[in-house]
């Protein structure tokens, strides 16, 4: 049993079973033993590789997409670039590099990041740029925002509800035979009957991510008032169903209750619930990552870059292109949704 398992065990013995969101929050963010507090999760040697870490092509194409979408709005106010959960800072660095000579592209960057360790990596990656770290979106000054969130929402805590014969119960984490184990709340829950819940049948699990609504409300308030664009990229789908709570360690799925604090805990993103929280703005069609990147010209970009590569570097480059776009890799699992001012023309690619 690792130190965080012991701590969780004690806490559950004292207070009773905990919700999955409480468990995720402790495992990911505990000041001493939390996953994001301690580890460097990204890269081939880490636990998972994100799209900007797969290839520079991802950030370059997203940067040009954002610049085009922003210039389509013909907004004369100065926009700022915002990234939620920037990891190693690679995506923002690639976006800034590729848009360097684009006149009205933001020069000021706001990063929302919880991990002090990752902040240090971001600082060194983004040296020379005007960067500010924020704890909350309301710290961004009034004005248009160009916001990007890649694999951010999946890391925000979820709760799960199970429809039993007698109604809804919450899935909780308790202790069985001395080990952490899933169970369900004894008492029935009085869940507001939204469309989300009414279609469920006995045995269904529904996931809810409580922090989505305040974040999306804040983003859509800014965009509806000042203009800009928000691009959300993550694994998930429209009308997500079932249990998607997962743990990844060294590129493999493991039981989410094993090794607390040592594994990345996430759940798929329900884009329909994100869309429901959008106020007074337009949303794009939910588009496959692979489709968007192909529409933005990733094959042409890949060809150009390949001309200067040989041997292993060329092989890796070809594999990266496939990884980002192929339906069996990240191409269809990852989806993209944009939030724009009401009645805007949809940007090229979406
Ligand atoms: N966008 C990056 C990293 C994705 S991993 C990439 O594509 O490579 C998730 C990121 O979100 C990490 O930087 C993590 O520290 C951050 N994060 C997770 N929960 C957060 C929270 N509640 N508030 C702010 N940042 C958070």
XYZ file of C-alpha atoms and ligand atoms in Angstrom:
376
model
C 0.000 0.000 0.000
C 1.507 3.356 -1.002
C 1.286 6.429 1.315
C -1.720 7.878 -0.507
C -3.629 4.541 -0.270
C -3.056 4.617 3.494
C -4.285 8.180 3.702
C -7.393 7.438 1.599
C -8.090 4.346 3.706
C -7.949 6.422 6.897
C -10.138 9.121 5.465
C -12.781 6.617 4.315
C -12.753 4.816 7.673
C -13.299 8.125 9.401
C -15.814 9.821 7.052
C -17.367 6.939 5.130
C -17.181 6.233 1.377
C -16.125 9.096 -0.902
C -17.368 10.237 -4.305
C -15.272 9.538 -7.389
C -14.669 13.279 -7.836
C -13.241 13.548 -4.310
C -11.038 10.524 -4.988
C -9.790 11.980 -8.307
C -9.100 15.342 -6.757
C -7.018 13.829 -3.954
C -5.151 11.442 -6.272
C -4.356 14.093 -8.875
C -3.810 17.177 -6.757
C -2.769 16.126 -3.211
C -0.027 18.631 -2.244
C 2.453 15.883 -1.352
C 1.387 12.689 -3.132
C -0.801 13.938 -6.020
C -0.084 12.697 -9.534
C 0.218 16.174 -11.053
C 2.172 17.393 -8.019
C 4.856 14.739 -8.329
C 5.200 13.204 -11.729
C 6.247 14.280 -15.166
C 3.571 12.279 -16.902
C 4.193 13.189 -20.538
C 6.326 11.713 -23.264
C 7.561 8.303 -24.360
C 9.098 7.723 -20.909
C 6.056 9.050 -19.030
C 2.578 7.596 -18.824
C 1.003 9.065 -21.928
C 1.792 11.160 -24.994
C -0.472 14.028 -26.019
C -0.949 15.311 -29.580
C 1.387 18.335 -29.311
C 4.085 15.991 -27.979
C 3.557 13.586 -30.901
C 4.537 16.157 -33.511
C 5.040 19.889 -34.015
C 2.536 19.596 -36.901
C -0.344 19.537 -34.412
C 0.435 22.913 -32.810
C 1.372 24.484 -36.129
C -1.921 23.597 -37.788
C -3.964 24.539 -34.725
C -2.079 27.878 -34.549
C -2.852 28.699 -38.173
C -6.458 27.598 -37.718
C -6.847 29.961 -34.740
C -5.190 32.844 -36.574
C -7.561 32.383 -39.533
C -10.622 32.113 -37.254
C -9.559 35.251 -35.404
C -8.881 37.313 -38.513
C -12.315 36.253 -39.900
C -13.891 38.047 -36.947
C -12.394 41.392 -38.015
C -12.343 42.397 -34.354
C -10.176 45.429 -33.628
C -9.745 44.719 -29.914
C -6.516 43.049 -28.867
C -7.022 39.372 -28.001
C -5.066 37.262 -25.521
C -4.112 33.607 -25.904
C -5.337 31.318 -23.113
C -4.409 27.688 -22.616
C -6.131 25.454 -20.068
C -3.872 22.701 -18.707
C -0.809 23.413 -20.859
C 1.269 20.357 -19.791
C 4.836 20.987 -20.939
C 3.862 24.159 -22.804
C 4.539 22.588 -26.195
C 1.205 23.476 -27.814
C 1.383 27.168 -26.896
C 5.053 27.289 -27.949
C 4.207 25.799 -31.369
C 1.190 28.106 -31.787
C 3.294 31.189 -30.943
C 6.125 30.134 -33.268
C 3.869 29.567 -36.269
C 1.872 32.795 -35.755
C 4.938 34.963 -35.031
C 4.566 37.061 -38.153
C 0.768 37.315 -38.025
C 0.081 40.884 -36.988
C -3.145 40.686 -35.021
C -2.395 37.379 -33.282
C -2.126 37.688 -29.466
C 1.226 38.335 -27.864
C 0.010 38.017 -24.281
C -0.511 34.490 -22.908
C -2.536 33.292 -19.892
C -2.015 29.733 -18.653
C -4.339 27.939 -16.238
C -2.252 25.282 -14.524
C -2.426 23.585 -11.114
C 0.880 21.765 -11.116
C 3.889 23.726 -9.829
C 6.168 21.199 -11.459
C 4.560 21.654 -14.869
C 4.588 25.462 -14.430
C 8.388 25.292 -14.307
C 8.507 23.335 -17.568
C 6.102 25.814 -19.168
C 8.241 28.719 -17.962
C 11.348 27.410 -19.642
C 9.529 26.367 -22.835
C 7.922 29.793 -23.192
C 10.891 31.940 -22.265
C 10.800 35.265 -24.049
C 6.992 35.392 -24.274
C 4.666 37.450 -22.081
C 3.161 34.721 -19.918
C 0.972 34.936 -16.830
C -0.240 31.954 -14.789
C -3.763 32.092 -13.446
C -5.795 30.040 -10.991
C -9.149 31.067 -12.332
C -10.504 32.286 -15.670
C -11.879 35.450 -14.085
C -8.267 36.649 -13.665
C -8.099 37.274 -17.430
C -8.721 40.983 -18.129
C -11.804 41.939 -20.144
C -11.351 41.513 -23.911
C -11.435 38.843 -26.614
C -9.835 35.462 -25.911
C -8.347 32.820 -28.163
C -8.546 29.783 -25.928
C -7.281 26.279 -26.388
C -7.820 23.227 -24.181
C -6.216 19.979 -25.322
C -6.726 17.006 -23.004
C -7.719 19.340 -20.170
C -11.384 18.501 -19.566
C -10.713 14.740 -19.342
C -8.568 15.362 -16.262
C -11.295 17.216 -14.352
C -13.049 15.087 -11.696
C -16.299 13.269 -12.468
C -19.082 11.742 -10.408
C -20.893 8.596 -11.471
C -24.542 7.680 -10.916
C -25.998 4.209 -11.356
C -29.626 3.576 -12.178
C -30.857 0.780 -9.927
C -34.268 -0.910 -9.815
C -35.463 1.672 -7.280
C -33.859 4.815 -8.736
C -30.470 6.532 -8.870
C -27.542 5.810 -6.553
C -24.093 7.372 -6.558
C -21.076 5.146 -7.246
C -18.712 5.651 -4.326
C -15.296 4.448 -3.233
C -15.148 2.573 0.066
C -13.120 -0.231 1.594
C -13.610 -3.964 1.105
C -11.280 -6.511 2.735
C -8.896 -3.684 3.604
C -8.609 -2.493 -0.024
C -10.209 0.444 -1.864
C -13.291 -0.765 -3.719
C -16.272 0.603 -5.668
C -19.746 0.484 -4.172
C -22.995 2.430 -4.402
C -24.674 4.831 -2.018
C -27.362 3.281 0.153
C -29.716 6.147 -0.129
C -31.552 6.937 -3.326
C -30.640 10.229 -4.959
C -33.042 12.862 -5.984
C -31.466 13.701 -9.330
C -32.960 16.500 -11.369
C -34.632 14.925 -14.305
C -32.654 16.296 -17.229
C -32.748 14.635 -20.629
C -29.389 13.221 -19.697
C -30.883 11.034 -17.009
C -34.375 10.359 -18.297
C -33.268 8.092 -21.173
C -31.269 5.816 -18.872
C -32.418 2.284 -18.101
C -31.682 0.035 -15.126
C -27.971 -0.744 -14.850
C -26.851 2.383 -16.772
C -24.052 4.532 -15.410
C -24.130 8.273 -16.093
C -21.083 10.493 -15.562
C -21.264 14.143 -14.561
C -18.327 16.555 -14.426
C -19.327 19.348 -12.029
C -16.586 21.837 -12.987
C -17.531 21.926 -16.682
C -20.456 24.290 -16.272
C -18.660 27.144 -14.438
C -15.681 26.967 -16.821
C -17.759 26.905 -20.013
C -20.065 29.629 -18.692
C -17.067 31.891 -18.050
C -15.622 31.151 -21.510
C -18.899 31.770 -23.306
C -19.523 34.982 -21.350
C -16.178 36.332 -22.536
C -16.678 35.236 -26.137
C -20.238 36.534 -26.383
C -19.237 39.877 -24.889
C -15.842 40.468 -26.524
C -15.412 37.958 -29.348
C -12.747 35.315 -29.873
C -12.760 31.567 -30.161
C -12.351 28.590 -27.886
C -11.132 25.270 -29.260
C -11.676 22.202 -27.127
C -9.938 18.976 -28.094
C -10.296 15.778 -26.124
C -11.233 12.134 -26.215
C -14.931 11.594 -25.885
C -18.128 11.911 -27.860
C -21.604 13.443 -28.016
C -24.028 11.897 -25.474
C -21.433 9.855 -23.652
C -22.774 6.742 -21.968
C -21.433 4.306 -19.407
C -18.392 4.072 -17.209
C -15.287 5.688 -18.748
C -13.307 6.288 -15.543
C -9.785 5.136 -16.364
C -6.204 5.026 -15.138
C -3.098 4.993 -17.282
C 0.365 4.003 -16.142
C 3.281 3.658 -18.580
C 0.941 3.694 -21.613
C -1.264 0.874 -20.196
C -4.741 0.914 -18.650
C -4.849 -0.260 -15.034
C -7.474 -0.424 -12.274
C -8.130 3.240 -11.247
C -8.083 2.278 -7.548
C -4.601 0.782 -7.766
C -1.555 2.932 -7.015
C -3.365 6.199 -6.098
C -1.269 9.246 -6.937
C 1.016 7.229 -9.206
C -1.362 6.949 -12.152
C -3.192 9.389 -14.378
C -6.930 9.314 -13.658
C -9.298 10.606 -16.337
C -12.680 10.010 -17.941
C -13.960 10.632 -21.452
C -15.480 14.015 -22.211
C -19.194 14.327 -22.875
C -19.245 17.083 -25.497
C -23.046 17.327 -25.339
C -22.843 18.440 -21.712
C -20.125 20.950 -22.642
C -22.415 22.261 -25.378
C -25.356 22.527 -22.953
C -23.301 24.899 -20.785
C -22.532 27.279 -23.675
C -24.509 30.526 -23.389
C -25.167 33.118 -26.138
C -22.502 31.702 -28.465
C -22.378 29.387 -31.496
C -20.777 25.980 -31.358
C -19.208 24.114 -34.237
C -20.035 20.587 -35.289
C -18.174 18.053 -33.210
C -15.386 17.049 -35.597
C -12.896 14.182 -35.517
C -9.333 15.340 -34.840
C -8.092 13.358 -37.853
C -10.637 14.992 -40.157
C -9.818 18.509 -38.926
C -6.052 17.988 -39.313
C -6.487 16.575 -42.825
C -8.703 19.520 -43.790
C -6.042 21.876 -42.455
C -3.425 20.239 -44.671
C -1.462 17.933 -42.374
C -0.509 15.630 -45.271
C 1.035 18.511 -47.212
C 2.848 19.753 -44.093
C 4.055 16.207 -43.357
C 5.419 15.920 -46.907
C 7.330 19.168 -46.642
C 8.859 18.234 -43.279
C 9.764 14.745 -44.526
C 12.111 16.146 -47.188
C 14.794 16.921 -44.626
C 14.433 13.652 -42.688
C 16.160 10.309 -43.035
C 16.139 6.809 -41.523
C 14.635 6.626 -37.993
C 13.636 10.294 -37.987
C 11.642 9.775 -41.174
C 10.008 6.611 -39.779
C 9.062 8.472 -36.578
C 7.668 11.373 -38.566
C 5.472 9.074 -40.678
C 4.307 7.285 -37.524
C 3.464 10.654 -35.896
C 1.311 11.705 -38.855
C -0.524 8.372 -38.636
C -0.867 8.644 -34.859
C -2.528 12.047 -35.010
C -4.949 11.259 -37.815
C -5.612 7.531 -38.269
C -9.029 6.265 -37.081
C -7.340 3.421 -35.207
C -5.093 5.847 -33.329
C -6.055 9.388 -32.205
C -7.959 10.302 -35.390
C -11.539 9.516 -34.372
C -11.320 9.005 -30.606
C -10.261 12.640 -30.230
C -12.876 15.236 -31.113
C -12.776 18.970 -31.634
C -15.438 21.547 -30.791
C -15.206 25.317 -31.202
C -17.139 28.014 -29.359
C -17.558 31.268 -31.301
C -19.589 34.468 -31.098
C -23.209 33.977 -32.128
C -23.865 33.867 -35.884
C -20.127 33.718 -36.750
C -19.015 32.012 -39.903
C -17.583 28.612 -38.954
C -13.792 28.577 -39.366
C -12.240 26.540 -42.166
C -11.917 22.921 -41.111
C -14.961 22.696 -38.836
N -2.615 20.244 -22.842
C -1.404 19.500 -22.562
C -1.474 18.656 -21.288
C -2.709 17.826 -21.038
S -2.639 16.954 -19.469
C -1.021 18.688 -23.766
O -1.817 18.586 -24.680
O 0.094 18.174 -23.792
C -3.660 17.902 -18.403
C -3.114 19.238 -17.997
O -4.108 19.892 -17.214
C -1.874 19.215 -17.130
O -1.088 20.338 -17.447
C -2.453 19.336 -15.724
O -1.536 19.750 -14.761
C -3.564 20.316 -15.961
N -4.657 20.280 -14.998
C -5.319 19.197 -14.548
N -6.298 19.561 -13.691
C -6.268 20.917 -13.623
C -7.042 21.901 -12.926
N -8.023 21.549 -12.127
N -6.737 23.193 -13.103
C -5.723 23.567 -13.935
N -4.951 22.684 -14.611
C -5.219 21.378 -14.471
